[in-house]
Amino acid sequence: MRKILYSLLIALLPAAAMAQTKNEQQIIQTINKASAGLKSMECDFVQTKHLKMLNDKMVANGKMYYKQPDKLHWEYTSPYKYTFILNDNKVVLKKNGRNDVIDINQNKMFREIARLIMNTVVGKSLGDSKTFKASVKESPSEWTVTLVPQKKEMKQMWTTIVLTFSRSQQMISTVRMCEKNGDYTLIEMKNVKLNKPVSDAHFNVR
Amino acid sequence: MRHWVRKLAILFVAFCISVGVMAQDSRHFPHSDGERARYNVQIDFRKAYISGICMMLNEGGTVNCCVFNEFGVPAMTYTYNIATGKVKIISIIGKMNRWYIKKMIRRDLAQLMSVLHKDEGGEYTNSRVGVKYSFTILNDTDNGTSE
């Protein structure tokens, strides 16, 4: 009898594992579909950097604009001013009256940074299995996707990147980037407006 | 009339107290134990520059410092011993994690921290390699508060 039970258990285990994977895949597909349908996005954000060594945190506020396929305006408004604009293959950095234009095709580091910011913010990172290994958890109100970096450069900076998606909006609500030493950066999206007209002036790279 | 004068006096005292509190929280170099400071950081190289934030905490005469970029990506952590003037690098991003780079940065930061400690501005230039370090106080415009 015991042998039969063990056999049954062994037979059922892979099926249970497959069922979970299938559920995860369904959630990822749903998020990817929502990301693909995202034409534009505008929101405020609050970025909180927690520093374990200092038992302190830095709170920064800003605004974000996104337009398909690859236009992003990421601007910190307080307590410091810093703007990052990605438009096609160009990145503009604005700080202290300086405007630096970078061609991301000629700068591998910036290409990676630009891709990471954009894909994470709009939830496209899930399909990038070369860069991240993704796992999903769900609750009644949200999906939580944990991304484990696979590339050496990213592993040096972060242990995990945790994305939280609102199930009702099918849209990202928080990004939490965790470091080896226990520090982490939390980005919370607020006042999200989806698929509303966004002026091209926000993505001016000159 | 007396009522209004009293009200004005209370308002004036409240204003002075709030200005006093703000002045105490102006986040200059953390000279004393438990004090904190925040700086805008810019490091200019010959053809490029990097920028970010440096947060500091004085713990028993040692100033613990964390440097990260505007996105929160960590750059390095180091300590500065006020008594000896020595800097110890605790961690640094991969590409700069070379002994000769760390040696140069450690020396440069020791000079810069000494300048900040003496309240003699916030700049140090290593003219041999053409690197300029600029630390300016980051004013809290709103809710960038300590825990």
mmCIF file of C-alpha atoms in Angstrom:
data_model
loop_
_atom_site.group_PDB
_atom_site.id
_atom_site.type_symbol
_atom_site.label_atom_id
_atom_site.label_comp_id
_atom_site.label_asym_id
_atom_site.label_seq_id
_atom_site.Cartn_x
_atom_site.Cartn_y
_atom_site.Cartn_z
ATOM 1 C CA MET A 1 0.000 0.000 0.000
ATOM 2 C CA ARG A 2 2.830 2.331 1.007
ATOM 3 C CA LYS A 3 4.620 1.533 -2.270
ATOM 4 C CA ILE A 4 1.518 2.489 -4.235
ATOM 5 C CA LEU A 5 1.230 5.793 -2.367
ATOM 6 C CA TYR A 6 4.894 6.639 -3.015
ATOM 7 C CA SER A 7 4.487 5.751 -6.695
ATOM 8 C CA LEU A 8 1.414 7.960 -6.915
ATOM 9 C CA LEU A 9 3.205 10.829 -5.185
ATOM 10 C CA ILE A 10 6.211 10.535 -7.487
ATOM 11 C CA ALA A 11 3.913 10.437 -10.501
ATOM 12 C CA LEU A 12 1.956 13.506 -9.362
ATOM 13 C CA LEU A 13 4.900 15.720 -8.378
ATOM 14 C CA PRO A 14 6.058 16.592 -11.914
ATOM 15 C CA ALA A 15 2.454 17.265 -12.878
ATOM 16 C CA ALA A 16 2.128 19.732 -9.973
ATOM 17 C CA ALA A 17 5.400 21.403 -10.949
ATOM 18 C CA MET A 18 4.246 21.651 -14.563
ATOM 19 C CA ALA A 19 0.910 23.133 -13.457
ATOM 20 C CA GLN A 20 2.708 25.859 -11.497
ATOM 21 C CA THR A 21 5.001 26.608 -14.430
ATOM 22 C CA LYS A 22 2.018 26.789 -16.736
ATOM 23 C CA ASN A 23 0.311 29.255 -14.375
ATOM 24 C CA GLU A 24 3.482 31.351 -14.225
ATOM 25 C CA GLN A 25 3.718 31.290 -17.989
ATOM 26 C CA GLN A 26 0.110 32.421 -18.283
ATOM 27 C CA ILE A 27 0.745 35.362 -15.962
ATOM 28 C CA ILE A 28 3.903 36.322 -17.846
ATOM 29 C CA GLN A 29 2.006 36.103 -21.127
ATOM 30 C CA THR A 30 -0.747 38.334 -19.725
ATOM 31 C CA ILE A 31 1.827 40.919 -18.574
ATOM 32 C CA ASN A 32 3.685 40.744 -21.892
ATOM 33 C CA LYS A 33 0.426 41.216 -23.772
ATOM 34 C CA ALA A 34 -0.427 44.254 -21.645
ATOM 35 C CA SER A 35 3.106 45.663 -22.219
ATOM 36 C CA ALA A 36 2.780 45.133 -25.969
ATOM 37 C CA GLY A 37 -0.537 46.988 -25.971
ATOM 38 C CA LEU A 38 0.930 49.903 -24.061
ATOM 39 C CA LYS A 39 1.115 52.821 -26.483
ATOM 40 C CA SER A 40 2.065 55.491 -23.971
ATOM 41 C CA MET A 41 2.401 56.036 -20.256
ATOM 42 C CA GLU A 42 2.801 59.019 -17.975
ATOM 43 C CA CYS A 43 3.256 58.948 -14.198
ATOM 44 C CA ASP A 44 4.917 60.423 -11.143
ATOM 45 C CA PHE A 45 7.377 58.253 -9.267
ATOM 46 C CA VAL A 46 8.950 58.117 -5.835
ATOM 47 C CA GLN A 47 12.368 56.493 -5.607
ATOM 48 C CA THR A 48 13.616 55.474 -2.169
ATOM 49 C CA LYS A 49 17.163 54.234 -1.754
ATOM 50 C CA HIS A 50 17.620 52.367 1.551
ATOM 51 C CA LEU A 51 21.171 52.245 2.897
ATOM 52 C CA LYS A 52 21.766 49.595 5.528
ATOM 53 C CA MET A 53 25.267 50.808 6.418
ATOM 54 C CA LEU A 54 23.981 54.298 7.289
ATOM 55 C CA ASN A 55 20.511 53.269 8.509
ATOM 56 C CA ASP A 56 19.264 56.027 6.241
ATOM 57 C CA LYS A 57 17.315 56.534 3.065
ATOM 58 C CA MET A 58 17.222 58.952 0.155
ATOM 59 C CA VAL A 59 13.820 59.819 -1.238
ATOM 60 C CA ALA A 60 13.715 61.304 -4.734
ATOM 61 C CA ASN A 61 10.654 62.334 -6.701
ATOM 62 C CA GLY A 62 10.160 62.625 -10.409
ATOM 63 C CA LYS A 63 8.098 62.287 -13.555
ATOM 64 C CA MET A 64 8.141 59.661 -16.274
ATOM 65 C CA TYR A 65 6.834 59.650 -19.849
ATOM 66 C CA TYR A 66 6.919 56.665 -22.192
ATOM 67 C CA LYS A 67 5.883 56.303 -25.803
ATOM 68 C CA GLN A 68 6.112 53.228 -27.980
ATOM 69 C CA PRO A 69 8.359 51.781 -29.225
ATOM 70 C CA ASP A 70 11.402 53.195 -27.460
ATOM 71 C CA LYS A 71 10.922 56.699 -26.144
ATOM 72 C CA LEU A 72 11.443 57.325 -22.450
ATOM 73 C CA HIS A 73 11.713 60.519 -20.397
ATOM 74 C CA TRP A 74 12.811 59.857 -16.801
ATOM 75 C CA GLU A 75 13.189 63.053 -14.761
ATOM 76 C CA TYR A 76 14.090 63.590 -11.101
ATOM 77 C CA THR A 77 12.599 66.816 -9.809
ATOM 78 C CA SER A 78 13.573 66.769 -6.121
ATOM 79 C CA PRO A 79 15.721 66.841 -4.063
ATOM 80 C CA TYR A 80 18.035 66.791 -7.087
ATOM 81 C CA LYS A 81 17.408 67.568 -10.737
ATOM 82 C CA TYR A 82 18.489 65.006 -13.312
ATOM 83 C CA THR A 83 16.906 64.020 -16.611
ATOM 84 C CA PHE A 84 17.460 60.905 -18.696
ATOM 85 C CA ILE A 85 15.854 60.855 -22.163
ATOM 86 C CA LEU A 86 15.977 57.851 -24.445
ATOM 87 C CA ASN A 87 14.827 58.336 -28.025
ATOM 88 C CA ASP A 88 15.621 55.577 -30.498
ATOM 89 C CA ASN A 89 19.429 55.241 -30.403
ATOM 90 C CA LYS A 90 20.134 58.474 -28.545
ATOM 91 C CA VAL A 91 20.337 59.133 -24.830
ATOM 92 C CA VAL A 92 20.412 62.636 -23.364
ATOM 93 C CA LEU A 93 21.561 63.311 -19.820
ATOM 94 C CA LYS A 94 20.717 66.704 -18.338
ATOM 95 C CA LYS A 95 22.226 67.951 -15.116
ATOM 96 C CA ASN A 96 23.418 71.326 -13.850
ATOM 97 C CA GLY A 97 22.803 72.940 -17.236
ATOM 98 C CA ARG A 98 24.841 70.267 -19.017
ATOM 99 C CA ASN A 99 23.308 68.342 -21.896
ATOM 100 C CA ASP A 100 25.196 65.239 -22.922
ATOM 101 C CA VAL A 101 24.014 63.308 -25.969
ATOM 102 C CA ILE A 102 25.186 59.701 -26.187
ATOM 103 C CA ASP A 103 24.786 57.324 -29.118
ATOM 104 C CA ILE A 104 23.902 54.025 -27.431
ATOM 105 C CA ASN A 105 25.114 52.018 -30.437
ATOM 106 C CA GLN A 106 28.611 53.245 -29.682
ATOM 107 C CA ASN A 107 28.397 52.789 -25.937
ATOM 108 C CA LYS A 108 27.657 49.256 -24.734
ATOM 109 C CA MET A 109 27.202 50.288 -21.107
ATOM 110 C CA PHE A 110 24.587 52.915 -21.959
ATOM 111 C CA ARG A 111 22.846 50.526 -24.328
ATOM 112 C CA GLU A 112 22.441 48.061 -21.444
ATOM 113 C CA ILE A 113 21.336 50.758 -18.986
ATOM 114 C CA ALA A 114 18.831 52.242 -21.434
ATOM 115 C CA ARG A 115 17.404 48.823 -22.258
ATOM 116 C CA LEU A 116 17.174 47.851 -18.588
ATOM 117 C CA ILE A 117 15.402 51.049 -17.526
ATOM 118 C CA MET A 118 12.917 50.969 -20.356
ATOM 119 C CA ASN A 119 12.150 47.251 -20.203
ATOM 120 C CA THR A 120 11.784 47.280 -16.445
ATOM 121 C CA VAL A 121 9.595 50.356 -16.327
ATOM 122 C CA VAL A 122 7.143 49.098 -18.924
ATOM 123 C CA GLY A 123 7.381 45.442 -17.864
ATOM 124 C CA LYS A 124 9.150 44.049 -20.935
ATOM 125 C CA SER A 125 11.978 42.433 -18.920
ATOM 126 C CA LEU A 126 10.011 39.232 -18.444
ATOM 127 C CA GLY A 127 10.615 37.966 -21.949
ATOM 128 C CA ASP A 128 14.359 38.548 -21.732
ATOM 129 C CA SER A 129 15.497 35.121 -20.500
ATOM 130 C CA LYS A 130 19.161 35.793 -21.373
ATOM 131 C CA THR A 131 19.281 38.711 -18.953
ATOM 132 C CA PHE A 132 16.927 37.503 -16.205
ATOM 133 C CA LYS A 133 15.469 34.326 -14.788
ATOM 134 C CA ALA A 134 11.875 35.134 -13.838
ATOM 135 C CA SER A 135 9.561 33.608 -11.241
ATOM 136 C CA VAL A 136 6.025 34.731 -10.454
ATOM 137 C CA LYS A 137 3.803 34.863 -7.370
ATOM 138 C CA GLU A 138 0.223 36.030 -7.326
ATOM 139 C CA SER A 139 -2.132 37.520 -4.769
ATOM 140 C CA PRO A 140 -5.723 38.716 -5.270
ATOM 141 C CA SER A 141 -4.611 42.259 -6.074
ATOM 142 C CA GLU A 142 -1.178 41.886 -7.678
ATOM 143 C CA TRP A 143 1.419 39.757 -9.420
ATOM 144 C CA THR A 144 4.952 39.768 -8.082
ATOM 145 C CA VAL A 145 7.695 38.903 -10.550
ATOM 146 C CA THR A 146 11.183 38.214 -9.209
ATOM 147 C CA LEU A 147 13.955 38.659 -11.743
ATOM 148 C CA VAL A 148 17.342 37.116 -11.000
ATOM 149 C CA PRO A 149 20.109 38.673 -13.133
ATOM 150 C CA GLN A 150 22.003 36.209 -15.324
ATOM 151 C CA LYS A 151 24.687 38.541 -16.707
ATOM 152 C CA LYS A 152 27.912 39.072 -14.801
ATOM 153 C CA GLU A 153 27.720 42.878 -14.836
ATOM 154 C CA MET A 154 24.211 42.884 -13.408
ATOM 155 C CA LYS A 155 24.961 40.188 -10.840
ATOM 156 C CA GLN A 156 27.641 42.489 -9.435
ATOM 157 C CA MET A 157 25.048 45.193 -8.800
ATOM 158 C CA TRP A 158 21.812 43.391 -7.914
ATOM 159 C CA THR A 159 20.804 40.060 -6.447
ATOM 160 C CA THR A 160 17.152 40.392 -7.494
ATOM 161 C CA ILE A 161 14.824 42.878 -9.140
ATOM 162 C CA VAL A 162 11.254 42.499 -7.906
ATOM 163 C CA LEU A 163 8.464 43.922 -10.064
ATOM 164 C CA THR A 164 4.940 44.304 -8.727
ATOM 165 C CA PHE A 165 2.073 44.519 -11.196
ATOM 166 C CA SER A 166 -1.420 45.715 -10.416
ATOM 167 C CA ARG A 167 -3.856 43.040 -11.610
ATOM 168 C CA SER A 168 -6.646 45.534 -12.169
ATOM 169 C CA GLN A 169 -4.560 47.860 -14.361
ATOM 170 C CA GLN A 170 -2.281 45.066 -15.672
ATOM 171 C CA MET A 171 0.495 47.588 -15.190
ATOM 172 C CA ILE A 172 3.697 47.821 -13.172
ATOM 173 C CA SER A 173 3.299 49.552 -9.810
ATOM 174 C CA THR A 174 6.656 49.097 -8.045
ATOM 175 C CA VAL A 175 10.241 48.105 -8.853
ATOM 176 C CA ARG A 176 12.536 46.945 -6.050
ATOM 177 C CA MET A 177 16.215 46.474 -6.846
ATOM 178 C CA CYS A 178 18.025 44.516 -4.128
ATOM 179 C CA GLU A 179 21.770 44.530 -3.592
ATOM 180 C CA LYS A 180 24.136 41.985 -2.029
ATOM 181 C CA ASN A 181 24.796 44.103 1.049
ATOM 182 C CA GLY A 182 21.118 44.451 1.989
ATOM 183 C CA ASP A 183 20.615 47.889 0.402
ATOM 184 C CA TYR A 184 17.717 48.297 -1.968
ATOM 185 C CA THR A 185 16.057 50.891 -4.193
ATOM 186 C CA LEU A 186 12.280 51.023 -4.389
ATOM 187 C CA ILE A 187 10.545 52.871 -7.216
ATOM 188 C CA GLU A 188 6.808 53.455 -6.787
ATOM 189 C CA MET A 189 4.691 54.629 -9.721
ATOM 190 C CA LYS A 190 1.910 57.082 -8.866
ATOM 191 C CA ASN A 191 -0.861 58.810 -10.822
ATOM 192 C CA VAL A 192 -0.377 56.476 -13.772
ATOM 193 C CA LYS A 193 -2.035 57.529 -17.030
ATOM 194 C CA LEU A 194 -2.096 54.900 -19.757
ATOM 195 C CA ASN A 195 -2.451 55.407 -23.491
ATOM 196 C CA LYS A 196 -3.133 59.144 -23.218
ATOM 197 C CA PRO A 197 -1.490 61.567 -25.692
ATOM 198 C CA VAL A 198 2.101 62.367 -24.667
ATOM 199 C CA SER A 199 3.877 65.288 -26.338
ATOM 200 C CA ASP A 200 6.966 64.464 -28.435
ATOM 201 C CA ALA A 201 8.628 67.484 -26.827
ATOM 202 C CA HIS A 202 9.370 65.300 -23.791
ATOM 203 C CA PHE A 203 11.651 63.135 -25.937
ATOM 204 C CA ASN A 204 13.638 65.876 -27.608
ATOM 205 C CA VAL A 205 17.270 64.779 -27.781
ATOM 206 C CA ARG A 206 18.831 67.996 -29.054
ATOM 207 C CA MET B 1 -4.684 95.302 19.837
ATOM 208 C CA ARG B 2 -2.795 93.465 22.609
ATOM 209 C CA HIS B 3 -4.349 90.237 21.314
ATOM 210 C CA TRP B 4 -2.892 90.823 17.818
ATOM 211 C CA VAL B 5 0.520 91.735 19.186
ATOM 212 C CA ARG B 6 0.580 88.506 21.191
ATOM 213 C CA LYS B 7 -0.465 86.530 18.101
ATOM 214 C CA LEU B 8 2.257 88.172 15.998
ATOM 215 C CA ALA B 9 4.835 87.523 18.700
ATOM 216 C CA ILE B 10 3.873 83.827 18.819
ATOM 217 C CA LEU B 11 4.054 83.605 15.025
ATOM 218 C CA PHE B 12 7.464 85.307 15.035
ATOM 219 C CA VAL B 13 8.824 82.930 17.684
ATOM 220 C CA ALA B 14 7.432 79.929 15.757
ATOM 221 C CA PHE B 15 9.071 81.247 12.578
ATOM 222 C CA CYS B 16 12.422 81.723 14.335
ATOM 223 C CA ILE B 17 12.256 78.207 15.791
ATOM 224 C CA SER B 18 11.484 76.690 12.375
ATOM 225 C CA VAL B 19 14.331 78.633 10.732
ATOM 226 C CA GLY B 20 16.623 77.521 13.581
ATOM 227 C CA VAL B 21 15.633 73.890 13.057
ATOM 228 C CA MET B 22 16.206 74.234 9.315
ATOM 229 C CA ALA B 23 19.614 75.773 9.927
ATOM 230 C CA GLN B 24 20.579 72.910 12.247
ATOM 231 C CA ASP B 25 19.501 70.496 9.516
ATOM 232 C CA SER B 26 21.537 72.224 6.807
ATOM 233 C CA ARG B 27 23.638 69.063 6.472
ATOM 234 C CA HIS B 28 27.182 70.391 6.540
ATOM 235 C CA PHE B 29 30.094 67.978 6.928
ATOM 236 C CA PRO B 30 29.308 65.548 9.764
ATOM 237 C CA HIS B 31 31.913 66.707 12.301
ATOM 238 C CA SER B 32 30.271 65.102 15.343
ATOM 239 C CA ASP B 33 29.127 61.624 16.246
ATOM 240 C CA GLY B 34 25.673 60.865 14.857
ATOM 241 C CA GLU B 35 25.656 63.755 12.349
ATOM 242 C CA ARG B 36 24.664 63.102 8.765
ATOM 243 C CA ALA B 37 25.318 64.861 5.440
ATOM 244 C CA ARG B 38 24.288 64.573 1.801
ATOM 245 C CA TYR B 39 26.235 65.793 -1.201
ATOM 246 C CA ASN B 40 25.768 66.075 -4.935
ATOM 247 C CA VAL B 41 28.812 64.411 -6.457
ATOM 248 C CA GLN B 42 30.445 65.077 -9.782
ATOM 249 C CA ILE B 43 33.698 63.512 -10.928
ATOM 250 C CA ASP B 44 35.096 65.035 -14.105
ATOM 251 C CA PHE B 45 37.569 63.118 -16.212
ATOM 252 C CA ARG B 46 39.349 64.547 -19.252
ATOM 253 C CA LYS B 47 36.631 63.487 -21.705
ATOM 254 C CA ALA B 48 33.676 62.508 -19.541
ATOM 255 C CA TYR B 49 32.065 62.888 -16.144
ATOM 256 C CA ILE B 50 30.006 60.858 -13.734
ATOM 257 C CA SER B 51 27.538 62.209 -11.198
ATOM 258 C CA GLY B 52 25.569 60.975 -8.241
ATOM 259 C CA ILE B 53 24.859 61.371 -4.554
ATOM 260 C CA CYS B 54 27.036 60.784 -1.496
ATOM 261 C CA MET B 55 25.455 60.197 1.902
ATOM 262 C CA MET B 56 27.541 60.314 5.069
ATOM 263 C CA LEU B 57 27.163 59.388 8.729
ATOM 264 C CA ASN B 58 29.654 60.087 11.505
ATOM 265 C CA GLU B 59 29.908 57.095 13.819
ATOM 266 C CA GLY B 60 32.352 57.654 16.655
ATOM 267 C CA GLY B 61 34.766 59.761 14.620
ATOM 268 C CA THR B 62 34.601 57.597 11.513
ATOM 269 C CA VAL B 63 32.548 58.971 8.628
ATOM 270 C CA ASN B 64 30.775 56.206 6.697
ATOM 271 C CA CYS B 65 30.066 57.225 3.103
ATOM 272 C CA CYS B 66 27.865 55.678 0.398
ATOM 273 C CA VAL B 67 28.077 56.899 -3.197
ATOM 274 C CA PHE B 68 25.448 55.956 -5.771
ATOM 275 C CA ASN B 69 24.162 57.415 -9.001
ATOM 276 C CA GLU B 70 20.864 59.272 -9.417
ATOM 277 C CA PHE B 71 19.056 56.018 -10.253
ATOM 278 C CA GLY B 72 20.246 54.485 -6.977
ATOM 279 C CA VAL B 73 22.853 52.247 -8.612
ATOM 280 C CA PRO B 74 25.690 51.749 -6.084
ATOM 281 C CA ALA B 75 29.133 53.086 -6.981
ATOM 282 C CA MET B 76 31.179 52.687 -3.804
ATOM 283 C CA THR B 77 31.218 52.779 -0.033
ATOM 284 C CA TYR B 78 34.120 54.041 2.022
ATOM 285 C CA THR B 79 35.044 55.252 5.479
ATOM 286 C CA TYR B 80 37.015 58.338 6.503
ATOM 287 C CA ASN B 81 38.772 58.433 9.858
ATOM 288 C CA ILE B 82 38.710 62.059 11.002
ATOM 289 C CA ALA B 83 41.622 61.634 13.452
ATOM 290 C CA THR B 84 44.044 59.922 11.058
ATOM 291 C CA GLY B 85 42.708 61.407 7.801
ATOM 292 C CA LYS B 86 42.721 57.933 6.231
ATOM 293 C CA VAL B 87 40.168 56.570 3.773
ATOM 294 C CA LYS B 88 39.280 52.883 3.519
ATOM 295 C CA ILE B 89 37.309 51.653 0.507
ATOM 296 C CA ILE B 90 34.740 49.063 1.572
ATOM 297 C CA SER B 91 33.192 48.297 -1.816
ATOM 298 C CA ILE B 92 33.427 49.611 -5.351
ATOM 299 C CA ILE B 93 31.726 48.812 -8.675
ATOM 300 C CA GLY B 94 33.259 46.021 -10.745
ATOM 301 C CA LYS B 95 35.007 48.056 -13.409
ATOM 302 C CA MET B 96 36.812 50.198 -10.847
ATOM 303 C CA ASN B 97 37.708 47.252 -8.641
ATOM 304 C CA ARG B 98 41.407 47.265 -9.562
ATOM 305 C CA TRP B 99 44.094 47.816 -6.950
ATOM 306 C CA TYR B 100 45.736 50.724 -8.806
ATOM 307 C CA ILE B 101 42.412 52.527 -9.350
ATOM 308 C CA LYS B 102 41.392 52.002 -5.723
ATOM 309 C CA LYS B 103 44.791 53.283 -4.567
ATOM 310 C CA MET B 104 44.344 56.490 -6.552
ATOM 311 C CA ILE B 105 40.727 56.974 -5.435
ATOM 312 C CA ARG B 106 41.636 56.314 -1.794
ATOM 313 C CA ARG B 107 44.316 59.032 -1.895
ATOM 314 C CA ASP B 108 42.097 61.492 -3.758
ATOM 315 C CA LEU B 109 39.168 60.942 -1.405
ATOM 316 C CA ALA B 110 41.416 61.451 1.623
ATOM 317 C CA GLN B 111 42.385 64.873 0.193
ATOM 318 C CA LEU B 112 38.782 65.721 -0.651
ATOM 319 C CA MET B 113 37.426 64.631 2.743
ATOM 320 C CA SER B 114 40.089 66.731 4.438
ATOM 321 C CA VAL B 115 38.942 69.768 2.421
ATOM 322 C CA LEU B 116 35.304 69.072 3.322
ATOM 323 C CA HIS B 117 36.186 68.485 6.974
ATOM 324 C CA LYS B 118 37.964 71.843 7.203
ATOM 325 C CA ASP B 119 34.966 73.509 5.503
ATOM 326 C CA GLU B 120 37.301 74.776 2.774
ATOM 327 C CA GLY B 121 34.877 74.076 -0.093
ATOM 328 C CA GLY B 122 34.140 70.806 -1.787
ATOM 329 C CA GLU B 123 36.605 70.376 -4.617
ATOM 330 C CA TYR B 124 39.805 68.492 -5.154
ATOM 331 C CA THR B 125 41.689 68.079 -8.433
ATOM 332 C CA ASN B 126 44.203 65.352 -9.069
ATOM 333 C CA SER B 127 46.128 67.274 -11.714
ATOM 334 C CA ARG B 128 48.474 64.337 -12.414
ATOM 335 C CA VAL B 129 45.653 62.301 -13.971
ATOM 336 C CA GLY B 130 43.251 65.188 -14.685
ATOM 337 C CA VAL B 131 40.406 64.113 -12.399
ATOM 338 C CA LYS B 132 38.320 66.688 -10.554
ATOM 339 C CA TYR B 133 36.089 65.732 -7.619
ATOM 340 C CA SER B 134 33.255 68.136 -6.712
ATOM 341 C CA PHE B 135 31.044 67.620 -3.662
ATOM 342 C CA THR B 136 28.288 70.189 -3.061
ATOM 343 C CA ILE B 137 25.719 70.085 -0.278
ATOM 344 C CA LEU B 138 22.449 68.557 -1.403
ATOM 345 C CA ASN B 139 19.692 70.744 -0.029
ATOM 346 C CA ASP B 140 16.559 68.943 1.004
ATOM 347 C CA THR B 141 13.834 70.596 -0.989
ATOM 348 C CA ASP B 142 11.130 68.335 0.375
ATOM 349 C CA ASN B 143 10.793 64.839 1.731
ATOM 350 C CA GLY B 144 14.323 63.511 1.335
ATOM 351 C CA THR B 145 14.362 62.734 5.028
ATOM 352 C CA SER B 146 16.396 60.547 7.304
ATOM 353 C CA GLU B 147 14.917 57.582 9.100
#
